[in-house]
Amino acid sequence: MASDLTLQVLDALSESNDPILTANAFPSVPSATVKSALDRLGSREMVSYKTIDREEAVLTDEANGIVADGSHEAKVFEAVRKAVEGLKIGDLPGLVGKESAKVGQGKAFKEGWIKKDKDVLRANTDAIRDITREQLQTIQDTRTHPEAKVIADLRKRKLVIMQKVISFEVAKGPKYAKEFFKEETDLTADMLASGSWKSARLKPYNFKSKGALTPSGALHPLNKVRHEFRQIFFEMGFEEMPTNRFVETGFWNFDALFVPQQHPARDLQDTFYISDPSTADKPRRDPKTAIHLAKGTSSDSAQKEDRSQDYKQYWNNVREVHENGKYGSIGYRYPWKEDESLRLVLRTHTTAISTYVLHKLAANPRPARYFSIDRVFRNETVDATHLAEFHQVEGVIADFGLTLGGLIGFMEVFFAKMGIHKLRFKPAYNPYTEPSMEIYGFHEGLDKWVEIGNSGMFRPEMLEPMGLPKDMRVYGWGLSLERPTMIKYGVKNIRELLGHKVDLNFVESNPAVRLERD
C-alpha cells in the first residue's frame, strides 16, 4: 500500500546520503504504487524524484525452461553423445521431445556438434559450451545483455521480449524527516471547538493541481468550421436561407436551373431518387404552416408575395426555355418531360434552395445577399476524399449592374476573410451559370494550387422565367465544408470526419477553430 510504502521510502533515504533507485530498493512493488507514495511525499516537499524510463529484456516461458534444463541444441547433443553406436533420427523426439528435436537438431548441425551418417546421428565432439543458456542466464540476472545483437537474435527466436519499465530516482527534499505526519485537509467545527486546530498540521493548498474533467458535450469539428463561415457571411451582410428540405423535385433541383433532362448529373449513378413516393406535385404556393421561409421573413409577408406569383406561368416558362428557347436563348430544343421534372430526389446541391429563394425574390425584386450551409447527397463511390453525403457552402448576391470583374473582386475579399490571399480563376462550364469560373487557392502547406470552389453568374434562362428583371444579375459560388475542415484539423481521410467511423475522442479533444481572418 502507498501509505505503508511512504515510511519505507523515508527509511531507505535515511540509510543513504545519495539518491536511491526504486528499482533496486523496491523491486517487487508496482511502479504505480511507488509513484503514489512519492507523490504523497513530494506534495509535502519531503522528497524529490525524477522518472526513469527504460526497456528491459524479459525471458519467455520457453527461455526460462532453457535456463533450467539447457538449450534445445544442447539437449540434442547430449542425447547423441550418450548413444555410443549413434542415434537414429526417428528416435530423437522420444528422448528430447518433439520441439527440442525440431529446433535443436538444425542448430546442433550448424554449430558442428553432430553429424549425420545415413539415418543415424553421431557426436562430432566430446564437449560443448551451451552459449544460448549462458546468454539467457545473463539476461535473467541483469535484464539486459552487453551485446545488442544477442538480444536481437534471441527476440527473433521468441526467447526474449522487451518490456518498458518505469522506475524513479529519489532524493531527500527540503522538508525531509524520518517521521511521516498526517496532514489535515479540512478545518472542521470540532477542531475549532476543541482548539486542536492550533497544533494540527494543515495540508497546504496546491494551486497548480488540475481539477477533474467535467463530462460535457462537444461540437463536431464540422460545426466549429461551419460557425466560422456563418460569422463571415453575417459580417458581410448576408441572410441565411432555409435549408430544411433534403428531398426536392427534379424541377427545383435541375429544371429550374436550366439543367437539361438528358444531363449526366441526372443519371441513377450520380443521383439518389426516392422510390416511395416517387413523384410530387407541380410547384405551388407554400401552405401557411410552411417553415421554408428565410429568417426575418414573416409568414404573412411571405403569403402576400406568394399570392402575387403565378406558379403555373413559371412552370410553363421553364418548359418553354428548355424545349424551344425563350428570353433570347434558343434553349436545348428537346421534348421536355413533365414526369421527369416531378421525380423526387435527394438534393444534389443547395443551389436548389437558392433557386427557390430567388423565385421568392422575383415578387419584390431588390438587391439581396443570401447564403446556406447544409448537407447534399451524391451517388458517388466512397473513398478517402469522397462521401455519398457532404456539406456545401453557398453564397448568392442579386443586384443590378453586376459584372464578372465584380465577382472576381468579391471572391478575393471573401476568401481573404478565411486567410486565403493567393487566388486564380479558371474558365469552367456549368449549365446554370455563364460565365463560370473554378477558384484555385495556393496552399502553403502543400506548396501547390488547389481547387477551393466554383462560381459564376446565373444565366438569363434561369432568372427570367422566375420573373426577375432583365437587368438584374446574380452571382453564385460554392465550396465544400469538409475540405477546409480536413485542412484545419489535419484529417487525411474524410471518413474519419463524417460517418460511422468517426472517433468520439477526436470530436471531444479538438479545440475550437479560428479561421485566419483579416
Coordinates of C-alpha atoms in Angstrom, one line a residue:
M1 CA 0.0 0.0 0.0
A2 CA 1.2 3.6 -0.7
S3 CA 0.7 4.6 2.9
D4 CA 3.0 1.8 4.1
L5 CA 5.5 2.5 1.3
T6 CA 5.9 6.1 2.3
L7 CA 7.6 5.1 5.6
Q8 CA 9.8 2.6 3.7
V9 CA 10.9 5.3 1.3
L10 CA 11.9 7.6 4.2
D11 CA 13.8 4.7 5.9
A12 CA 15.6 3.9 2.7
L13 CA 16.7 7.5 2.3
S14 CA 17.8 7.8 5.9
E15 CA 20.3 5.0 5.3
S16 CA 22.0 6.8 2.4
N17 CA 23.3 10.2 1.7
D18 CA 22.8 9.7 -2.1
P19 CA 19.6 9.3 -4.1
I20 CA 18.1 5.8 -4.2
L21 CA 16.7 3.9 -7.2
T22 CA 13.3 2.4 -6.5
A23 CA 14.1 -0.4 -8.9
N24 CA 16.8 -1.6 -6.5
A25 CA 15.1 -0.6 -3.2
F26 CA 11.6 -1.9 -4.1
P27 CA 12.0 -4.3 -7.0
S28 CA 8.7 -6.2 -6.4
V29 CA 6.5 -3.1 -5.9
P30 CA 4.5 -1.9 -9.0
S31 CA 5.6 1.4 -10.3
A32 CA 2.1 2.9 -9.9
T33 CA 2.2 2.2 -6.2
V34 CA 5.7 3.7 -5.9
K35 CA 4.6 6.8 -7.7
S36 CA 1.6 7.2 -5.5
A37 CA 3.8 7.1 -2.4
L38 CA 6.3 9.5 -4.0
D39 CA 3.6 12.0 -5.0
R40 CA 2.3 12.0 -1.4
L41 CA 5.8 12.7 0.0
G42 CA 6.6 15.2 -2.8
S43 CA 3.5 17.3 -2.1
R44 CA 5.0 17.8 1.4
E45 CA 8.4 18.6 -0.1
M46 CA 9.8 15.7 1.9
V47 CA 11.3 14.1 -1.2
S48 CA 12.1 15.0 -4.8
Y49 CA 12.2 12.5 -7.6
K50 CA 12.6 12.0 -11.3
T51 CA 11.2 9.4 -13.6
I52 CA 13.5 6.9 -15.4
D53 CA 12.0 5.1 -18.4
R54 CA 14.0 2.2 -19.8
E55 CA 13.4 -1.1 -21.7
E56 CA 14.3 -4.4 -20.1
A57 CA 14.7 -7.8 -21.7
V58 CA 12.4 -10.4 -20.2
L59 CA 12.6 -14.2 -20.7
T60 CA 9.6 -16.0 -22.2
D61 CA 8.5 -19.3 -20.6
E62 CA 10.5 -21.3 -23.2
A63 CA 13.6 -19.3 -22.3
N64 CA 13.1 -19.9 -18.6
G65 CA 13.0 -23.6 -19.4
I66 CA 16.3 -23.4 -21.3
V67 CA 17.9 -21.7 -18.3
A68 CA 16.8 -24.5 -16.1
D69 CA 17.4 -27.5 -18.4
G70 CA 19.6 -26.3 -21.2
S71 CA 19.0 -25.3 -24.8
H72 CA 17.3 -27.4 -27.4
E73 CA 20.6 -27.9 -29.3
A74 CA 22.4 -28.9 -26.1
K75 CA 19.7 -31.5 -25.3
V76 CA 20.1 -33.0 -28.8
F77 CA 23.9 -33.1 -28.5
E78 CA 23.7 -34.8 -25.1
A79 CA 21.3 -37.4 -26.4
V80 CA 23.5 -38.2 -29.4
R81 CA 26.7 -38.3 -27.3
K82 CA 25.2 -40.8 -24.9
A83 CA 24.3 -43.1 -27.8
V84 CA 27.8 -44.8 -28.3
E85 CA 26.7 -46.5 -31.6
G86 CA 24.9 -43.4 -32.9
L87 CA 21.3 -42.4 -32.5
K88 CA 18.6 -43.0 -35.2
I89 CA 16.9 -39.8 -36.3
G90 CA 13.5 -41.3 -35.7
D91 CA 14.3 -42.0 -32.0
L92 CA 15.4 -38.4 -31.2
P93 CA 11.9 -36.9 -30.5
G94 CA 11.2 -39.7 -28.0
L95 CA 14.3 -38.7 -26.0
V96 CA 14.3 -34.9 -26.1
G97 CA 10.7 -34.1 -27.1
K98 CA 9.3 -33.0 -30.4
E99 CA 10.0 -29.3 -30.0
S100 CA 13.7 -29.8 -29.0
A101 CA 14.2 -32.3 -31.7
K102 CA 12.8 -30.0 -34.4
V103 CA 14.6 -26.8 -33.2
G104 CA 17.7 -28.2 -31.7
Q105 CA 18.8 -30.6 -34.5
G106 CA 19.3 -27.8 -37.1
K107 CA 21.1 -25.6 -34.6
A108 CA 23.4 -28.5 -33.5
F109 CA 24.3 -29.2 -37.1
K110 CA 25.0 -25.5 -37.7
E111 CA 27.3 -25.4 -34.7
G112 CA 29.1 -28.6 -35.9
W113 CA 28.3 -30.5 -32.7
I114 CA 26.7 -33.5 -34.5
K115 CA 26.9 -35.1 -37.9
K116 CA 24.6 -37.3 -40.0
D117 CA 25.6 -40.8 -41.1
K118 CA 22.7 -42.0 -43.3
D119 CA 19.8 -42.2 -40.9
V120 CA 22.0 -42.1 -37.8
L121 CA 23.2 -39.1 -35.8
R122 CA 26.7 -39.1 -34.3
A123 CA 28.6 -36.8 -32.0
N124 CA 31.2 -34.7 -33.7
T125 CA 32.9 -33.5 -30.5
D126 CA 33.4 -34.6 -26.9
A127 CA 32.1 -31.5 -25.1
I128 CA 30.2 -28.3 -25.9
R129 CA 29.6 -24.9 -24.4
D130 CA 25.8 -24.0 -24.2
I131 CA 26.1 -20.4 -25.3
T132 CA 22.3 -19.9 -25.6
R133 CA 21.8 -20.9 -22.0
E134 CA 24.6 -18.6 -20.8
Q135 CA 23.2 -15.6 -22.7
L136 CA 19.7 -16.2 -21.3
Q137 CA 21.2 -16.6 -17.8
T138 CA 22.9 -13.2 -18.1
I139 CA 19.6 -11.6 -19.2
Q140 CA 17.7 -13.3 -16.4
D141 CA 20.2 -11.8 -13.9
T142 CA 20.7 -8.3 -15.3
R143 CA 17.6 -7.8 -17.5
T144 CA 19.9 -6.9 -20.4
H145 CA 22.9 -8.1 -22.4
P146 CA 26.1 -6.2 -23.3
E147 CA 25.7 -7.2 -26.9
A148 CA 22.7 -5.8 -28.7
K149 CA 23.0 -8.4 -31.5
V150 CA 22.5 -11.2 -28.9
I151 CA 19.2 -9.6 -27.8
A152 CA 18.1 -9.1 -31.4
D153 CA 18.8 -12.8 -32.2
L154 CA 17.0 -14.1 -29.1
R155 CA 14.0 -11.9 -29.9
K156 CA 13.8 -13.4 -33.4
R157 CA 13.8 -16.9 -31.7
K158 CA 11.0 -15.6 -29.4
L159 CA 13.0 -16.3 -26.3
V160 CA 13.1 -12.7 -25.2
I161 CA 10.6 -9.9 -25.2
M162 CA 11.3 -6.2 -24.5
Q163 CA 9.3 -4.6 -21.7
K164 CA 9.1 -0.9 -20.8
V165 CA 9.9 -0.4 -17.1
I166 CA 9.3 2.8 -15.1
S167 CA 11.5 3.5 -12.1
F168 CA 12.3 6.5 -10.0
E169 CA 15.4 8.2 -8.7
V170 CA 14.5 9.6 -5.2
A171 CA 16.4 12.2 -3.2
K172 CA 15.7 13.9 0.1
G173 CA 13.6 17.1 -0.1
P174 CA 14.0 20.4 1.8
K175 CA 11.4 19.2 4.4
Y176 CA 12.7 15.6 4.7
A177 CA 12.1 13.9 8.0
K178 CA 12.1 10.2 9.1
E179 CA 8.6 10.5 10.6
F180 CA 5.5 11.0 8.4
F181 CA 2.8 13.1 10.0
K182 CA -0.7 13.0 8.7
E183 CA -1.8 16.4 7.4
E184 CA -5.4 17.6 7.9
T185 CA -7.2 18.5 4.7
D186 CA -10.2 20.2 6.3
L187 CA -10.7 22.6 9.2
T188 CA -13.7 21.2 11.0
A189 CA -16.1 22.6 13.6
D190 CA -14.9 20.1 16.1
M191 CA -11.3 21.2 15.6
L192 CA -12.3 24.8 16.2
A193 CA -14.4 23.9 19.3
S194 CA -11.6 21.8 20.9
G195 CA -8.8 24.1 19.9
S196 CA -6.9 21.2 18.3
W197 CA -6.5 23.3 15.1
K198 CA -3.7 25.1 16.9
S199 CA -1.4 22.1 16.9
A200 CA -2.8 20.4 13.8
R201 CA -0.7 20.1 10.7
L202 CA -2.8 21.5 7.8
K203 CA -2.1 20.4 4.3
P204 CA -1.2 23.4 2.1
Y205 CA -3.4 24.2 -0.9
N206 CA -1.9 23.1 -4.2
F207 CA -3.0 25.8 -6.6
K208 CA -1.1 24.1 -9.5
S209 CA -3.1 20.9 -9.4
K210 CA -5.6 20.2 -12.2
G211 CA -9.2 19.7 -11.4
A212 CA -11.2 16.6 -12.6
L213 CA -12.5 16.8 -16.1
T214 CA -16.2 17.6 -16.2
P215 CA -18.1 15.4 -18.7
S216 CA -19.7 17.6 -21.3
G217 CA -20.9 17.6 -24.8
A218 CA -18.6 18.6 -27.7
L219 CA -19.2 20.3 -31.0
H220 CA -18.2 18.3 -34.1
P221 CA -15.3 19.9 -36.0
L222 CA -17.6 20.5 -39.0
N223 CA -19.9 22.5 -36.7
K224 CA -17.0 24.6 -35.5
V225 CA -15.9 25.5 -39.0
R226 CA -19.5 26.0 -40.1
H227 CA -19.9 28.6 -37.3
E228 CA -16.8 30.5 -38.6
F229 CA -18.3 30.5 -42.1
R230 CA -21.6 31.8 -40.8
Q231 CA -19.9 34.6 -38.9
I232 CA -18.1 35.7 -42.1
F233 CA -21.3 35.7 -44.1
F234 CA -23.1 37.7 -41.4
E235 CA -20.3 40.2 -41.2
M236 CA -20.7 40.8 -44.9
G237 CA -24.4 41.4 -44.7
F238 CA -25.8 38.1 -45.9
E239 CA -29.1 36.5 -44.9
E240 CA -29.3 32.7 -44.2
M241 CA -31.5 30.7 -46.5
P242 CA -33.8 27.9 -45.2
T243 CA -32.2 24.5 -45.9
N244 CA -34.5 22.0 -44.2
R245 CA -35.7 20.3 -47.5
F246 CA -33.4 17.4 -48.1
V247 CA -35.8 16.0 -50.7
E248 CA -36.6 18.1 -53.8
T249 CA -38.3 17.6 -57.1
G250 CA -36.3 17.4 -60.3
F251 CA -37.9 20.7 -61.1
W252 CA -36.3 22.7 -58.3
N253 CA -33.1 20.6 -58.3
F254 CA -32.5 20.6 -62.1
D255 CA -35.0 22.1 -64.5
A256 CA -35.4 25.5 -62.8
L257 CA -31.5 25.7 -63.0
F258 CA -31.6 25.1 -66.8
V259 CA -30.1 21.7 -66.4
P260 CA -31.3 19.5 -69.4
Q261 CA -33.2 16.3 -68.6
Q262 CA -30.5 14.3 -70.5
H263 CA -27.7 15.7 -68.4
P264 CA -25.3 13.0 -66.9
A265 CA -25.9 14.5 -63.4
R266 CA -29.5 13.2 -63.5
D267 CA -28.4 9.6 -64.1
L268 CA -29.1 7.0 -61.4
Q269 CA -25.3 6.5 -60.9
D270 CA -25.0 10.2 -59.8
T271 CA -28.3 11.0 -58.1
F272 CA -30.4 9.3 -55.4
Y273 CA -34.0 9.1 -56.4
I274 CA -36.9 8.5 -54.0
S275 CA -38.9 5.3 -54.6
D276 CA -41.9 5.9 -52.4
P277 CA -43.4 8.3 -53.2
S278 CA -41.6 8.7 -56.4
T279 CA -43.1 12.0 -57.6
A280 CA -44.5 15.2 -56.2
D281 CA -46.9 17.9 -57.2
K282 CA -46.1 20.8 -59.5
P283 CA -44.7 24.0 -57.9
R284 CA -47.4 25.8 -55.9
R285 CA -47.8 28.3 -53.1
D286 CA -46.4 27.3 -49.7
P287 CA -49.0 26.5 -47.1
K288 CA -49.5 28.8 -44.1
T289 CA -47.7 26.4 -41.9
A290 CA -44.6 26.2 -44.1
I291 CA -41.3 26.7 -42.4
H292 CA -39.4 27.2 -45.6
L293 CA -39.0 30.9 -45.0
A294 CA -35.9 33.0 -44.9
K295 CA -35.1 34.3 -41.4
G296 CA -36.6 37.7 -40.9
T297 CA -39.5 37.0 -43.3
S298 CA -42.9 36.8 -41.6
S299 CA -45.5 34.2 -42.7
D300 CA -48.0 37.0 -43.7
S301 CA -45.5 38.8 -45.9
A302 CA -44.4 35.5 -47.5
Q303 CA -48.0 34.6 -48.2
K304 CA -48.6 38.0 -49.7
E305 CA -45.5 37.6 -52.0
D306 CA -46.6 34.1 -52.9
R307 CA -50.1 35.2 -54.0
S308 CA -48.5 37.7 -56.4
Q309 CA -46.6 34.9 -58.2
D310 CA -48.0 32.8 -60.9
Y311 CA -46.5 29.3 -60.4
K312 CA -48.3 27.9 -63.5
Q313 CA -46.7 30.5 -65.6
Y314 CA -43.3 29.8 -64.0
W315 CA -43.7 26.1 -64.8
N316 CA -44.6 26.9 -68.4
N317 CA -41.7 29.3 -68.8
V318 CA -39.2 26.7 -67.6
R319 CA -40.7 24.1 -70.1
E320 CA -40.6 26.6 -73.0
V321 CA -37.0 27.7 -72.3
H322 CA -35.9 24.1 -72.4
E323 CA -38.0 22.9 -75.4
N324 CA -38.0 25.9 -77.8
G325 CA -35.9 28.7 -76.2
K326 CA -37.0 32.0 -74.7
Y327 CA -35.6 35.3 -73.4
G328 CA -33.1 35.5 -76.2
S329 CA -32.0 31.9 -75.9
I330 CA -32.5 29.0 -78.4
G331 CA -32.9 26.5 -75.5
Y332 CA -31.9 22.9 -75.7
R333 CA -34.7 22.0 -78.3
Y334 CA -35.7 18.6 -77.0
P335 CA -39.1 17.2 -75.8
W336 CA -39.3 18.2 -72.1
K337 CA -41.0 15.6 -70.0
E338 CA -43.3 16.6 -67.1
D339 CA -42.9 13.3 -65.3
E340 CA -39.1 13.6 -65.2
S341 CA -39.4 17.1 -63.6
L342 CA -41.7 15.8 -60.9
R343 CA -39.5 12.9 -59.7
L344 CA -38.3 13.2 -56.1
V345 CA -34.5 13.3 -55.4
L346 CA -32.2 13.8 -52.5
R347 CA -30.9 17.2 -53.4
T348 CA -27.6 17.1 -55.1
H349 CA -26.7 20.7 -54.3
T350 CA -28.0 23.6 -52.2
T351 CA -28.4 25.6 -55.4
A352 CA -31.9 24.1 -55.4
I353 CA -32.6 26.3 -52.3
S354 CA -31.0 29.3 -53.9
T355 CA -33.4 28.9 -56.9
Y356 CA -36.4 28.7 -54.5
V357 CA -35.3 31.8 -52.7
L358 CA -34.6 33.8 -55.9
H359 CA -38.1 32.9 -57.2
K360 CA -39.5 34.4 -54.0
L361 CA -37.3 37.5 -54.6
A362 CA -39.0 37.9 -58.0
A363 CA -42.2 39.0 -56.2
N364 CA -40.3 42.1 -54.9
P365 CA -37.0 42.5 -56.9
R366 CA -34.3 44.2 -54.8
P367 CA -30.6 43.9 -54.0
A368 CA -30.1 40.9 -51.7
R369 CA -27.4 38.6 -50.3
Y370 CA -28.2 35.0 -49.3
F371 CA -26.1 32.1 -48.1
S372 CA -26.7 28.5 -47.0
I373 CA -24.6 25.7 -45.4
D374 CA -26.1 22.3 -45.3
R375 CA -26.0 18.7 -46.4
V376 CA -26.2 17.5 -50.0
F377 CA -26.2 14.0 -51.5
R378 CA -24.4 12.4 -54.4
N379 CA -24.4 8.8 -55.6
E380 CA -20.6 8.6 -55.5
T381 CA -18.1 5.8 -54.7
V382 CA -16.9 6.3 -51.1
D383 CA -13.1 6.7 -50.7
A384 CA -10.7 8.8 -48.7
T385 CA -11.8 12.1 -50.3
H386 CA -15.4 11.4 -51.3
L387 CA -18.6 10.5 -49.5
A388 CA -22.2 10.0 -50.6
E389 CA -23.2 12.9 -48.5
F390 CA -21.3 16.1 -47.6
H391 CA -21.9 19.8 -46.8
Q392 CA -22.0 22.6 -49.3
V393 CA -21.3 26.3 -48.5
E394 CA -23.1 28.5 -51.0
G395 CA -23.5 32.2 -51.4
V396 CA -25.7 34.3 -53.7
I397 CA -25.7 38.0 -54.5
A398 CA -28.5 39.6 -56.5
D399 CA -28.2 43.3 -57.7
F400 CA -28.4 45.5 -60.7
G401 CA -25.4 46.1 -62.9
L402 CA -23.2 43.3 -61.6
T403 CA -20.2 42.3 -63.7
L404 CA -17.7 39.4 -63.9
G405 CA -15.0 41.7 -62.6
G406 CA -17.1 42.5 -59.6
L407 CA -17.5 38.7 -58.9
I408 CA -13.7 38.2 -59.0
G409 CA -13.2 41.2 -56.7
F410 CA -15.8 39.9 -54.2
M411 CA -14.2 36.4 -54.3
E412 CA -10.8 38.0 -53.3
V413 CA -12.4 39.8 -50.3
F414 CA -14.5 36.7 -49.3
F415 CA -11.6 34.2 -49.3
A416 CA -9.2 36.8 -47.7
K417 CA -11.5 36.6 -44.7
M418 CA -10.6 32.9 -44.5
G419 CA -6.8 33.6 -44.7
I420 CA -6.6 32.7 -48.4
H421 CA -4.9 35.6 -50.4
K422 CA -3.5 34.0 -53.5
L423 CA -6.3 33.2 -55.9
R424 CA -6.5 32.1 -59.5
F425 CA -9.6 31.8 -61.7
K426 CA -10.1 29.2 -64.4
P427 CA -12.9 29.3 -67.0
A428 CA -15.4 26.4 -66.5
Y429 CA -18.8 25.1 -67.6
N430 CA -22.0 24.9 -65.5
P431 CA -25.5 24.6 -67.1
Y432 CA -26.9 27.4 -65.0
T433 CA -24.0 29.9 -64.9
E434 CA -22.3 31.8 -67.7
P435 CA -19.6 32.9 -67.4
S436 CA -18.4 30.2 -64.9
M437 CA -15.1 30.0 -63.0
E438 CA -13.3 27.5 -60.9
I439 CA -11.5 29.1 -58.0
Y440 CA -8.0 27.9 -57.0
G441 CA -6.1 29.0 -53.9
F442 CA -2.4 28.5 -53.1
H443 CA -1.9 26.0 -50.3
E444 CA 1.2 27.0 -48.4
G445 CA 1.5 23.6 -46.6
L446 CA 1.2 21.6 -49.9
D447 CA 3.1 24.2 -51.8
K448 CA 0.7 24.0 -54.8
W449 CA -2.6 25.4 -56.2
V450 CA -5.7 23.5 -55.1
E451 CA -9.3 23.9 -56.2
I452 CA -11.3 25.6 -53.4
G453 CA -14.6 26.5 -55.1
N454 CA -16.8 27.1 -58.1
S455 CA -18.5 30.3 -59.2
G456 CA -20.3 32.1 -61.9
M457 CA -23.2 34.4 -62.9
F458 CA -26.6 32.8 -63.2
R459 CA -27.9 32.6 -66.8
P460 CA -30.9 34.6 -68.0
E461 CA -32.6 31.2 -68.9
M462 CA -32.7 30.5 -65.1
L463 CA -33.5 34.0 -63.8
E464 CA -36.0 35.5 -66.3
P465 CA -38.5 32.6 -66.1
M466 CA -38.9 33.4 -62.4
G467 CA -39.9 37.0 -63.3
L468 CA -36.7 38.8 -62.2
P469 CA -36.0 41.9 -64.2
K470 CA -33.7 41.6 -67.3
D471 CA -31.1 44.0 -65.8
M472 CA -30.8 42.1 -62.5
R473 CA -27.7 40.0 -62.3
V474 CA -26.9 37.3 -59.7
Y475 CA -23.6 36.0 -58.5
G476 CA -23.4 32.4 -57.2
W477 CA -20.5 30.4 -55.7
G478 CA -20.0 27.4 -53.6
L479 CA -17.4 25.2 -51.9
S480 CA -17.5 22.1 -49.6
L481 CA -17.3 22.4 -45.8
E482 CA -15.3 19.2 -45.4
R483 CA -12.2 20.3 -47.4
P484 CA -11.3 23.4 -45.2
T485 CA -12.2 21.3 -42.1
M486 CA -9.8 18.5 -43.1
I487 CA -7.0 21.0 -43.8
K488 CA -7.6 22.8 -40.5
Y489 CA -7.6 19.6 -38.3
G490 CA -5.1 17.6 -40.4
V491 CA -7.6 14.9 -41.4
K492 CA -6.4 12.9 -44.4
N493 CA -9.4 10.5 -44.7
I494 CA -12.9 12.1 -45.0
R495 CA -14.4 9.0 -43.4
E496 CA -12.7 9.9 -40.2
L497 CA -14.5 13.3 -40.2
L498 CA -18.1 12.3 -41.1
G499 CA -19.8 8.9 -40.8
H500 CA -19.9 5.9 -38.5
K501 CA -16.0 5.7 -38.4
V502 CA -15.6 9.0 -36.6
D503 CA -13.7 8.6 -33.3
L504 CA -15.6 10.3 -30.5
N505 CA -12.3 11.2 -28.8
F506 CA -11.4 13.1 -31.9
V507 CA -14.6 15.1 -31.6
E508 CA -14.2 15.8 -27.8
S509 CA -10.4 16.6 -27.8
N510 CA -10.1 19.0 -30.8
P511 CA -10.0 22.7 -29.9
A512 CA -12.3 25.4 -31.4
V513 CA -11.2 26.6 -34.8
R514 CA -10.4 30.1 -35.8
L515 CA -10.1 30.9 -39.5
E516 CA -7.2 33.3 -40.2
R517 CA -9.5 36.2 -41.0
D518 CA -8.4 39.7 -41.9

